[in-house]
mmCIF file of C-alpha atoms in Angstrom:
data_model
loop_
_atom_site.group_PDB
_atom_site.id
_atom_site.type_symbol
_atom_site.label_atom_id
_atom_site.label_comp_id
_atom_site.label_asym_id
_atom_site.label_seq_id
_atom_site.Cartn_x
_atom_site.Cartn_y
_atom_site.Cartn_z
ATOM 1 C CA UNK S 1 12.340 -16.807 50.574
ATOM 2 C CA UNK S 2 10.562 -20.069 51.444
ATOM 3 C CA UNK S 3 11.898 -22.839 53.711
ATOM 4 C CA UNK S 4 12.970 -25.002 50.790
ATOM 5 C CA UNK S 5 15.158 -22.221 49.414
ATOM 6 C CA UNK S 6 16.511 -21.372 52.876
ATOM 7 C CA UNK S 7 17.450 -25.019 53.505
ATOM 8 C CA UNK S 8 19.123 -25.241 50.089
ATOM 9 C CA UNK S 9 21.268 -22.231 51.010
ATOM 10 C CA UNK S 10 22.165 -23.780 54.374
ATOM 11 C CA UNK S 11 23.197 -27.031 52.667
ATOM 12 C CA UNK S 12 25.482 -25.235 50.235
ATOM 13 C CA UNK S 13 27.060 -23.031 52.927
ATOM 14 C CA UNK S 14 27.667 -25.847 55.432
ATOM 15 C CA UNK S 15 29.041 -28.332 52.879
ATOM 16 C CA UNK S 16 31.492 -25.669 51.700
ATOM 17 C CA UNK S 17 32.504 -24.936 55.309
ATOM 18 C CA UNK S 18 32.955 -28.630 56.165
ATOM 19 C CA UNK S 19 35.085 -29.254 53.061
ATOM 20 C CA UNK S 20 37.438 -26.434 54.081
ATOM 21 C CA UNK S 21 37.653 -27.226 57.809
ATOM 22 C CA UNK S 22 40.177 -29.462 59.552
ATOM 23 C CA UNK S 23 37.919 -31.491 61.846
ATOM 24 C CA UNK S 24 40.513 -33.747 63.493
ATOM 25 C CA UNK S 25 40.807 -32.092 66.928
ATOM 26 C CA UNK S 26 37.068 -31.394 67.124
ATOM 27 C CA UNK S 27 36.323 -35.046 66.299
ATOM 28 C CA UNK S 28 38.504 -36.211 69.205
ATOM 29 C CA UNK S 29 36.421 -34.098 71.604
ATOM 30 C CA UNK S 30 33.171 -35.285 70.002
ATOM 31 C CA UNK S 31 34.153 -38.917 70.381
ATOM 32 C CA UNK S 32 35.181 -38.514 74.027
ATOM 33 C CA UNK S 33 31.814 -36.969 74.854
ATOM 34 C CA UNK S 34 29.848 -39.526 72.829
ATOM 35 C CA UNK S 35 31.671 -42.570 74.239
ATOM 36 C CA UNK S 36 31.204 -41.326 77.807
ATOM 37 C CA UNK S 37 27.487 -40.604 77.336
ATOM 38 C CA UNK S 38 24.801 -42.704 78.998
ATOM 39 C CA UNK S 39 23.190 -43.240 75.589
ATOM 40 C CA UNK S 40 26.361 -44.835 74.235
ATOM 41 C CA UNK S 41 27.092 -46.830 77.389
ATOM 42 C CA UNK S 42 23.583 -48.320 77.465
ATOM 43 C CA UNK S 43 23.361 -49.140 73.758
ATOM 44 C CA UNK S 44 23.919 -52.680 72.534
ATOM 45 C CA UNK S 45 23.044 -51.753 68.942
ATOM 46 C CA UNK S 46 24.042 -48.591 67.089
ATOM 47 C CA UNK S 47 22.648 -47.135 63.867
ATOM 48 C CA UNK S 48 25.181 -44.879 62.141
ATOM 49 C CA UNK S 49 25.816 -43.500 58.676
ATOM 50 C CA UNK S 50 28.926 -44.183 56.671
ATOM 51 C CA UNK S 51 30.187 -40.616 56.528
ATOM 52 C CA UNK S 52 31.221 -38.771 53.400
ATOM 53 C CA UNK S 53 34.608 -37.050 53.263
ATOM 54 C CA UNK S 54 33.283 -33.606 54.200
ATOM 55 C CA UNK S 55 31.247 -34.850 57.200
ATOM 56 C CA UNK S 56 32.354 -35.548 60.754
ATOM 57 C CA UNK S 57 33.904 -38.978 60.333
ATOM 58 C CA UNK S 58 32.003 -41.989 61.629
ATOM 59 C CA UNK S 59 34.844 -44.425 60.938
ATOM 60 C CA UNK S 60 36.183 -44.363 64.509
ATOM 61 C CA UNK S 61 32.658 -44.500 65.941
ATOM 62 C CA UNK S 62 32.037 -47.700 63.996
ATOM 63 C CA UNK S 63 35.429 -49.141 64.953
ATOM 64 C CA UNK S 64 34.932 -48.438 68.649
ATOM 65 C CA UNK S 65 31.397 -49.856 68.592
ATOM 66 C CA UNK S 66 32.712 -53.089 67.084
ATOM 67 C CA UNK S 67 35.558 -53.231 69.632
ATOM 68 C CA UNK S 68 32.947 -52.897 72.393
ATOM 69 C CA UNK S 69 30.924 -55.732 70.785
ATOM 70 C CA UNK S 70 28.027 -53.453 69.916
ATOM 71 C CA UNK S 71 26.020 -54.424 66.866
ATOM 72 C CA UNK S 72 26.448 -51.815 64.137
ATOM 73 C CA UNK S 73 23.769 -51.031 61.561
ATOM 74 C CA UNK S 74 24.088 -48.641 58.627
ATOM 75 C CA UNK S 75 21.494 -47.136 56.292
ATOM 76 C CA UNK S 76 20.326 -48.963 53.204
ATOM 77 C CA UNK S 77 18.200 -46.716 50.999
ATOM 78 C CA UNK S 78 15.538 -47.781 48.554
ATOM 79 C CA UNK S 79 15.641 -44.759 46.254
ATOM 80 C CA UNK S 80 12.593 -45.801 44.242
ATOM 81 C CA UNK S 81 10.320 -45.999 47.313
ATOM 82 C CA UNK S 82 12.230 -43.283 49.256
ATOM 83 C CA UNK S 83 12.624 -45.528 52.287
ATOM 84 C CA UNK S 84 15.561 -46.434 54.482
ATOM 85 C CA UNK S 85 16.339 -49.481 56.607
ATOM 86 C CA UNK S 86 19.296 -50.124 58.884
ATOM 87 C CA UNK S 87 21.284 -53.231 57.944
ATOM 88 C CA UNK S 88 24.035 -55.024 59.853
ATOM 89 C CA UNK S 89 27.604 -53.914 59.217
ATOM 90 C CA UNK S 90 30.422 -56.341 59.949
ATOM 91 C CA UNK S 91 33.416 -54.985 58.061
ATOM 92 C CA UNK S 92 34.449 -52.527 55.328
ATOM 93 C CA UNK S 93 34.794 -55.561 53.038
ATOM 94 C CA UNK S 94 30.962 -55.711 53.015
ATOM 95 C CA UNK S 95 30.669 -52.288 51.377
ATOM 96 C CA UNK S 96 30.109 -51.043 47.858
ATOM 97 C CA UNK S 97 28.932 -47.755 46.358
ATOM 98 C CA UNK S 98 25.203 -47.735 45.689
ATOM 99 C CA UNK S 99 23.481 -46.182 42.667
ATOM 100 C CA UNK S 100 23.965 -42.683 44.134
ATOM 101 C CA UNK S 101 27.648 -43.281 44.886
ATOM 102 C CA UNK S 102 27.050 -43.645 48.633
ATOM 103 C CA UNK S 103 28.698 -46.441 50.603
ATOM 104 C CA UNK S 104 26.271 -49.218 51.561
ATOM 105 C CA UNK S 105 26.341 -52.883 52.592
ATOM 106 C CA UNK S 106 26.412 -54.910 49.386
ATOM 107 C CA UNK S 107 24.394 -57.969 50.409
ATOM 108 C CA UNK S 108 22.460 -57.074 53.560
ATOM 109 C CA UNK S 109 21.306 -60.032 55.613
ATOM 110 C CA UNK S 110 20.003 -58.512 58.851
ATOM 111 C CA UNK S 111 17.708 -55.487 59.220
ATOM 112 C CA UNK S 112 17.186 -53.708 62.546
ATOM 113 C CA UNK S 113 15.087 -50.533 62.509
ATOM 114 C CA UNK S 114 14.847 -50.470 66.315
ATOM 115 C CA UNK S 115 18.485 -49.942 67.290
ATOM 116 C CA UNK S 116 19.173 -48.740 70.824
ATOM 117 C CA UNK S 117 20.990 -45.620 69.649
ATOM 118 C CA UNK S 118 20.679 -43.900 66.287
ATOM 119 C CA UNK S 119 23.358 -41.375 65.323
ATOM 120 C CA UNK S 120 21.547 -38.961 63.027
ATOM 121 C CA UNK S 121 23.514 -36.982 60.440
ATOM 122 C CA UNK S 122 22.737 -33.474 59.307
ATOM 123 C CA UNK S 123 24.224 -30.278 58.008
ATOM 124 C CA UNK S 124 22.649 -27.622 60.201
ATOM 125 C CA UNK S 125 20.950 -27.972 63.588
ATOM 126 C CA UNK S 126 19.191 -25.698 66.013
ATOM 127 C CA UNK S 127 19.490 -26.099 69.782
ATOM 128 C CA UNK S 128 16.086 -27.852 69.941
ATOM 129 C CA UNK S 129 17.421 -30.751 67.861
ATOM 130 C CA UNK S 130 15.828 -29.896 64.520
ATOM 131 C CA UNK S 131 18.081 -30.436 61.537
ATOM 132 C CA UNK S 132 18.634 -29.700 57.889
ATOM 133 C CA UNK S 133 19.818 -32.797 56.066
ATOM 134 C CA UNK S 134 20.549 -33.335 52.399
ATOM 135 C CA UNK S 135 16.948 -32.843 51.305
ATOM 136 C CA UNK S 136 15.793 -36.371 50.538
ATOM 137 C CA UNK S 137 13.643 -36.693 53.677
ATOM 138 C CA UNK S 138 14.893 -40.218 54.442
ATOM 139 C CA UNK S 139 15.782 -39.527 58.065
ATOM 140 C CA UNK S 140 12.647 -37.472 58.784
ATOM 141 C CA UNK S 141 10.469 -40.291 57.441
ATOM 142 C CA UNK S 142 12.462 -42.869 59.414
ATOM 143 C CA UNK S 143 12.441 -40.826 62.630
ATOM 144 C CA UNK S 144 8.682 -40.269 62.445
ATOM 145 C CA UNK S 145 8.181 -43.880 63.598
ATOM 146 C CA UNK S 146 11.487 -44.527 65.423
ATOM 147 C CA UNK S 147 11.217 -44.932 69.202
ATOM 148 C CA UNK S 148 14.878 -45.310 70.234
ATOM 149 C CA UNK S 149 17.370 -42.683 71.386
ATOM 150 C CA UNK S 150 18.736 -40.255 68.798
ATOM 151 C CA UNK S 151 22.000 -38.323 68.998
ATOM 152 C CA UNK S 152 23.823 -36.158 66.467
ATOM 153 C CA UNK S 153 27.558 -35.478 66.616
ATOM 154 C CA UNK S 154 28.456 -32.301 64.754
ATOM 155 C CA UNK S 155 30.796 -29.339 64.797
ATOM 156 C CA UNK S 156 29.716 -26.406 66.930
ATOM 157 C CA UNK S 157 29.656 -24.232 63.790
ATOM 158 C CA UNK S 158 26.749 -26.371 62.532
ATOM 159 C CA UNK S 159 24.488 -24.977 65.273
ATOM 160 C CA UNK S 160 22.414 -22.242 63.663
ATOM 161 C CA UNK S 161 18.945 -20.883 63.085
ATOM 162 C CA UNK S 162 17.167 -23.148 60.641
ATOM 163 C CA UNK S 163 13.683 -23.122 59.150
ATOM 164 C CA UNK S 164 11.413 -25.885 60.484
ATOM 165 C CA UNK S 165 8.722 -27.639 58.471
ATOM 166 C CA UNK S 166 5.848 -29.730 59.838
ATOM 167 C CA UNK S 167 7.501 -32.975 58.687
ATOM 168 C CA UNK S 168 10.878 -32.242 60.351
ATOM 169 C CA UNK S 169 11.848 -34.595 63.176
ATOM 170 C CA UNK S 170 14.235 -33.470 65.959
ATOM 171 C CA UNK S 171 16.877 -35.550 67.735
ATOM 172 C CA UNK S 172 17.098 -36.143 71.490
ATOM 173 C CA UNK S 173 20.613 -34.813 71.871
ATOM 174 C CA UNK S 174 23.293 -32.906 69.954
ATOM 175 C CA UNK S 175 26.961 -33.253 70.845
ATOM 176 C CA UNK S 176 29.491 -30.728 69.549
ATOM 177 C CA UNK S 177 33.150 -30.381 70.427
ATOM 178 C CA UNK S 178 32.224 -27.548 72.819
ATOM 179 C CA UNK S 179 28.794 -28.319 74.265
ATOM 180 C CA UNK S 180 25.831 -30.663 74.413
ATOM 181 C CA UNK S 181 22.187 -29.808 73.790
ATOM 182 C CA UNK S 182 19.072 -31.714 74.746
ATOM 183 C CA UNK S 183 16.532 -31.507 71.958
ATOM 184 C CA UNK S 184 12.751 -31.394 72.189
ATOM 185 C CA UNK S 185 12.241 -34.970 70.956
ATOM 186 C CA UNK S 186 10.285 -37.023 73.505
#
């Protein structure tokens, strides 16, 4: 089986697991660890996805960042060119579903691709910080030229052996409800 097929299997397995798992208590622990981290404390601008129902929720991360007067930026994908920029988020009233049914800022006015802290989503991760995402390559392309700090907040069950391709980009740190890993990203 090649890496593409292995990653497809991981995606299917993890999405199924996440849909069936009550994440509430784990998310409380994740948030405590994230909000107490040096990366969070030092960040004035945060890049974060607008989570889907089966993912670890980013709603409270966004809320807390806004309460702390951090600037929040969320992904805006150009599906034709397969690129992604981070655009300023002010409130849920700014959101709409894009052409793929993913929440996005409707009329973005400010782009910031050099946020202080980027929270990187993913389905499966290894302890070195490599990840399996949804297969579009948007984050790997973005991370290949991103110089800021990267952290992923996931459930401990999402730590696993994953196949790594040459184009895969690791994160600096992974926070689970049970432990924290420092990745190989420099």
